[in-house]
Coordinates of C-alpha atoms in Angstrom, one line a residue:
M1 CA 9.5 0.4 18.7
Y2 CA 8.2 2.4 15.8
K3 CA 7.2 6.1 15.5
K4 CA 4.8 8.0 13.2
N5 CA 6.2 11.4 12.1
I6 CA 6.3 13.9 9.3
Y7 CA 9.3 14.0 7.1
K8 CA 10.3 16.5 4.4
I9 CA 11.8 15.4 1.0
V10 CA 15.1 17.1 0.5
S11 CA 16.0 15.2 -2.7
N12 CA 14.4 12.7 -5.1
E13 CA 16.6 11.7 -8.0
P14 CA 16.9 8.8 -10.5
L15 CA 19.9 6.5 -10.1
T16 CA 18.8 4.4 -13.1
P17 CA 15.8 4.7 -15.5
A18 CA 13.7 2.8 -12.9
V19 CA 15.4 3.3 -9.6
Y20 CA 15.3 6.4 -7.5
R21 CA 17.0 7.7 -4.3
M22 CA 15.0 9.9 -1.9
V23 CA 16.5 11.7 1.1
L24 CA 14.0 12.6 3.9
E25 CA 14.7 15.1 6.7
G26 CA 13.2 14.3 10.1
D27 CA 13.4 12.4 13.3
T28 CA 15.6 9.2 13.0
Q29 CA 15.9 8.2 16.6
Y30 CA 13.7 5.1 16.2
I31 CA 15.9 3.6 13.6
T32 CA 18.4 1.5 15.6
R33 CA 19.7 -1.2 13.2
S34 CA 20.6 -1.6 9.5
G35 CA 17.9 -3.5 7.6
Q36 CA 14.9 -1.8 9.2
F37 CA 12.3 -0.2 7.0
I38 CA 9.8 2.7 6.8
N39 CA 6.2 2.7 5.8
I40 CA 5.1 5.7 3.7
E41 CA 1.6 7.1 3.4
L42 CA 0.7 8.3 -0.1
E43 CA -2.2 10.5 -1.1
G44 CA -5.1 8.4 -2.5
K45 CA -3.5 5.0 -1.5
Y46 CA -5.2 2.9 1.1
L47 CA -2.0 1.0 2.2
R48 CA 1.3 2.5 3.0
R49 CA 4.4 1.6 1.0
P50 CA 7.2 -0.3 2.9
I51 CA 10.7 0.8 1.7
S52 CA 14.0 -0.4 3.3
V53 CA 16.4 2.2 4.7
A54 CA 19.6 2.5 2.7
D55 CA 21.3 4.9 5.1
Y56 CA 20.5 7.3 7.9
D57 CA 22.1 9.8 10.3
D58 CA 20.7 11.9 13.2
R59 CA 18.9 14.2 10.7
S60 CA 17.9 12.3 7.6
I61 CA 16.9 9.0 6.1
T62 CA 18.0 7.8 2.6
I63 CA 15.8 5.3 0.8
I64 CA 16.2 3.7 -2.7
Y65 CA 13.1 2.4 -4.5
K66 CA 12.2 0.9 -7.8
V67 CA 9.3 2.2 -9.8
V68 CA 7.2 -1.0 -10.2
G69 CA 3.6 0.2 -9.7
R70 CA 1.3 3.2 -9.2
G71 CA 2.6 3.8 -5.7
T72 CA 6.3 4.0 -6.5
E73 CA 5.5 5.9 -9.7
Q74 CA 3.7 8.4 -7.6
M75 CA 6.7 8.6 -5.3
S76 CA 9.0 9.4 -8.2
R77 CA 7.0 12.5 -9.0
L78 CA 7.1 13.9 -5.5
S79 CA 9.0 17.2 -5.4
I80 CA 11.5 18.6 -2.9
G81 CA 9.8 20.1 0.1
T82 CA 6.9 17.7 0.0
E83 CA 6.0 16.4 3.5
L84 CA 5.2 12.7 4.0
D85 CA 3.5 10.9 6.9
I86 CA 5.9 8.0 7.7
L87 CA 6.1 5.1 10.2
T88 CA 9.8 4.6 11.0
G89 CA 11.9 2.2 13.0
L90 CA 10.0 -0.9 11.6
G91 CA 11.4 -4.4 11.6
N92 CA 14.1 -6.1 13.6
G93 CA 17.1 -5.2 11.5
F94 CA 20.4 -7.1 11.1
D95 CA 22.3 -8.2 14.2
T96 CA 26.0 -7.3 14.1
D97 CA 26.7 -8.5 17.6
N98 CA 28.4 -11.8 16.7
S99 CA 31.9 -13.2 16.4
S100 CA 32.3 -12.9 12.6
V101 CA 35.3 -11.0 11.4
K102 CA 35.0 -11.3 7.6
P103 CA 31.2 -11.2 6.8
L104 CA 29.9 -11.3 3.2
L105 CA 27.1 -8.9 2.3
V106 CA 24.9 -9.9 -0.7
G107 CA 22.2 -7.7 -2.2
G108 CA 20.1 -8.4 -5.3
G109 CA 18.3 -5.6 -7.1
V110 CA 16.3 -3.6 -4.6
G111 CA 17.8 -5.8 -1.9
V112 CA 21.0 -3.8 -2.3
P113 CA 20.1 -0.6 -0.4
P114 CA 20.0 -2.0 3.2
M115 CA 23.5 -3.5 2.6
Y116 CA 25.0 0.0 2.4
N117 CA 24.3 1.1 5.9
L118 CA 25.1 -2.4 7.2
C119 CA 28.5 -2.3 5.5
K120 CA 29.2 1.1 7.1
R121 CA 28.3 -0.3 10.5
L122 CA 30.4 -3.4 10.2
I123 CA 33.4 -1.3 9.2
S124 CA 32.9 1.0 12.2
E125 CA 32.9 -2.2 14.4
G126 CA 36.3 -3.2 13.1
K127 CA 35.1 -6.0 10.8
Q128 CA 36.2 -6.6 7.2
P129 CA 33.1 -7.1 5.0
K130 CA 33.0 -8.1 1.4
V131 CA 30.1 -7.1 -0.8
I132 CA 28.4 -8.7 -3.8
I133 CA 25.6 -6.8 -5.6
G134 CA 23.6 -8.6 -8.3
F135 CA 21.4 -7.3 -11.2
N136 CA 20.0 -8.5 -14.5
T137 CA 21.9 -6.1 -16.7
A138 CA 24.2 -3.1 -16.7
T139 CA 21.4 -0.5 -16.9
E140 CA 20.1 -1.7 -13.6
V141 CA 23.3 -1.3 -11.6
F142 CA 23.5 1.2 -8.8
Y143 CA 25.6 2.0 -5.8
L144 CA 28.7 0.2 -7.1
E145 CA 30.9 3.3 -6.6
E146 CA 29.3 4.1 -3.3
F147 CA 30.4 0.7 -1.9
R148 CA 33.8 1.1 -3.4
A149 CA 34.2 4.5 -1.7
L150 CA 33.8 2.7 1.6
G151 CA 37.1 0.9 0.9
V152 CA 35.7 -2.7 0.8
E153 CA 36.0 -5.5 -1.7
V154 CA 32.9 -5.2 -3.9
Y155 CA 31.8 -7.4 -6.8
C156 CA 29.1 -6.8 -9.3
A157 CA 27.2 -9.6 -11.0
T158 CA 24.9 -9.3 -14.0
A159 CA 22.9 -12.2 -15.4
D160 CA 23.8 -11.2 -19.0
G161 CA 27.4 -10.3 -18.3
S162 CA 27.0 -6.7 -19.4
A163 CA 28.7 -5.4 -16.2
G164 CA 31.0 -7.0 -13.7
D165 CA 31.0 -10.8 -13.5
K166 CA 28.6 -12.8 -15.7
G167 CA 26.1 -14.9 -13.8
F168 CA 24.4 -14.8 -10.4
V169 CA 25.8 -13.9 -7.0
T170 CA 26.4 -17.5 -6.2
D171 CA 28.6 -17.8 -9.3
V172 CA 30.7 -14.9 -8.0
I173 CA 31.2 -16.7 -4.6
R174 CA 32.3 -19.9 -6.4
Q175 CA 34.4 -18.4 -9.2
R176 CA 36.1 -15.9 -7.0
A177 CA 36.6 -18.5 -4.2
L178 CA 35.5 -15.9 -1.6
E179 CA 36.2 -16.7 2.0
F180 CA 33.8 -15.4 4.7
D181 CA 32.6 -16.4 8.1
Y182 CA 29.1 -15.0 8.1
L183 CA 26.4 -14.0 5.5
Y184 CA 24.0 -11.1 5.4
T185 CA 21.7 -10.9 2.4
C186 CA 18.6 -9.2 1.0
G187 CA 17.0 -9.8 -2.3
P188 CA 14.4 -11.9 -4.3
L189 CA 13.4 -15.2 -2.8
P190 CA 15.1 -17.4 -5.5
M191 CA 18.4 -15.6 -4.7
L192 CA 18.0 -16.1 -1.0
K193 CA 17.3 -19.9 -1.5
A194 CA 20.3 -20.2 -3.9
L195 CA 22.6 -18.6 -1.3
Y196 CA 21.2 -20.8 1.4
D197 CA 22.0 -23.9 -0.7
A198 CA 25.4 -22.7 -1.8
T199 CA 26.8 -21.7 1.6
E200 CA 27.2 -23.3 5.0
V201 CA 28.1 -20.4 7.3
D202 CA 25.6 -18.9 9.7
G203 CA 23.8 -15.8 8.4
E204 CA 20.8 -13.5 8.3
Y205 CA 18.3 -13.3 5.4
S206 CA 16.0 -10.4 4.8
F207 CA 12.6 -11.5 3.4
E208 CA 9.8 -9.6 1.6
E209 CA 6.1 -10.2 2.1
R210 CA 3.0 -8.2 1.2
M211 CA 2.3 -6.1 4.3
G212 CA -0.9 -4.6 5.4
C213 CA 0.0 -2.6 8.6
G214 CA 3.8 -2.9 8.7
F215 CA 4.0 -3.2 12.5
G216 CA 2.5 -6.6 13.4
A217 CA -1.2 -5.9 14.0
C218 CA -2.9 -7.4 10.9
M219 CA -0.9 -10.7 10.8
G220 CA -1.0 -10.6 7.0
C221 CA 2.7 -11.2 6.5
T222 CA 3.0 -14.2 8.8
C223 CA 5.2 -17.1 7.7
K224 CA 6.3 -20.4 9.2
T225 CA 9.7 -20.9 10.7
K226 CA 11.3 -23.7 12.7
Y227 CA 10.5 -21.7 15.8
G228 CA 6.9 -21.1 15.0
N229 CA 5.0 -18.5 13.0
K230 CA 6.6 -15.1 12.7
R231 CA 5.4 -11.8 11.3
I232 CA 7.8 -10.6 8.6
C233 CA 7.1 -6.9 9.3
K234 CA 7.7 -7.1 13.1
D235 CA 9.6 -10.4 14.0
G236 CA 11.5 -9.9 10.6
P237 CA 12.2 -9.0 7.9
I238 CA 15.4 -10.6 8.9
L239 CA 15.4 -14.3 9.8
K240 CA 18.5 -16.3 10.9
R241 CA 19.6 -19.2 8.7
E242 CA 18.8 -21.9 11.4
E243 CA 15.1 -20.9 11.6
I244 CA 14.2 -20.7 7.9
I245 CA 11.8 -23.2 6.3
W246 CA 11.9 -23.3 2.5

């Protein structure tokens, strides 16, 4: 179930030259799982902007977004106190109700944010997650210290080797010989496919598609799965390994 509401910006700051963290104050009761997203209405823009939730509590939502176009550039200029019309509680979110004990969380680029709240939730449930975050270069790295502060094993991979392990997230898994019994991941499609091919454990993959409405009405983000067509915005964005068709 989703809810339309007004939220107030309480902070909007850069984490890297292109990545910003925004904290919004308002009703969070409709966010029930890590991996859900919100849909933000921006002045002068026809379609809302879907952004994953990095963290939330009973009073606020934290989002992390990358400036890649006019909409996110407009968001980066919004000042503290600005009120935004937002749809919240969208998407199915990650399911932590399984028998895994040592799950692996892998985020790539702007797929890193939803891993943060998921990691906190898994820890609260008595599980022992490990985390890999992947980027192209050191100047893009964010939230490494925030994950470390949670007390988990966290690895950083950069394609050019300028920070952490050189290579891709799959290289970290192989070179570090990481052991895990479940996989949660969010990131670009090539990364998701590489993880699917490189691992055998069950898991959940968070996909991105261009979204019109964000809540399942327009059918614009429909994709094929082994269990029939599913709408990424409503039936996803998380799909389980066994239903994915590449």
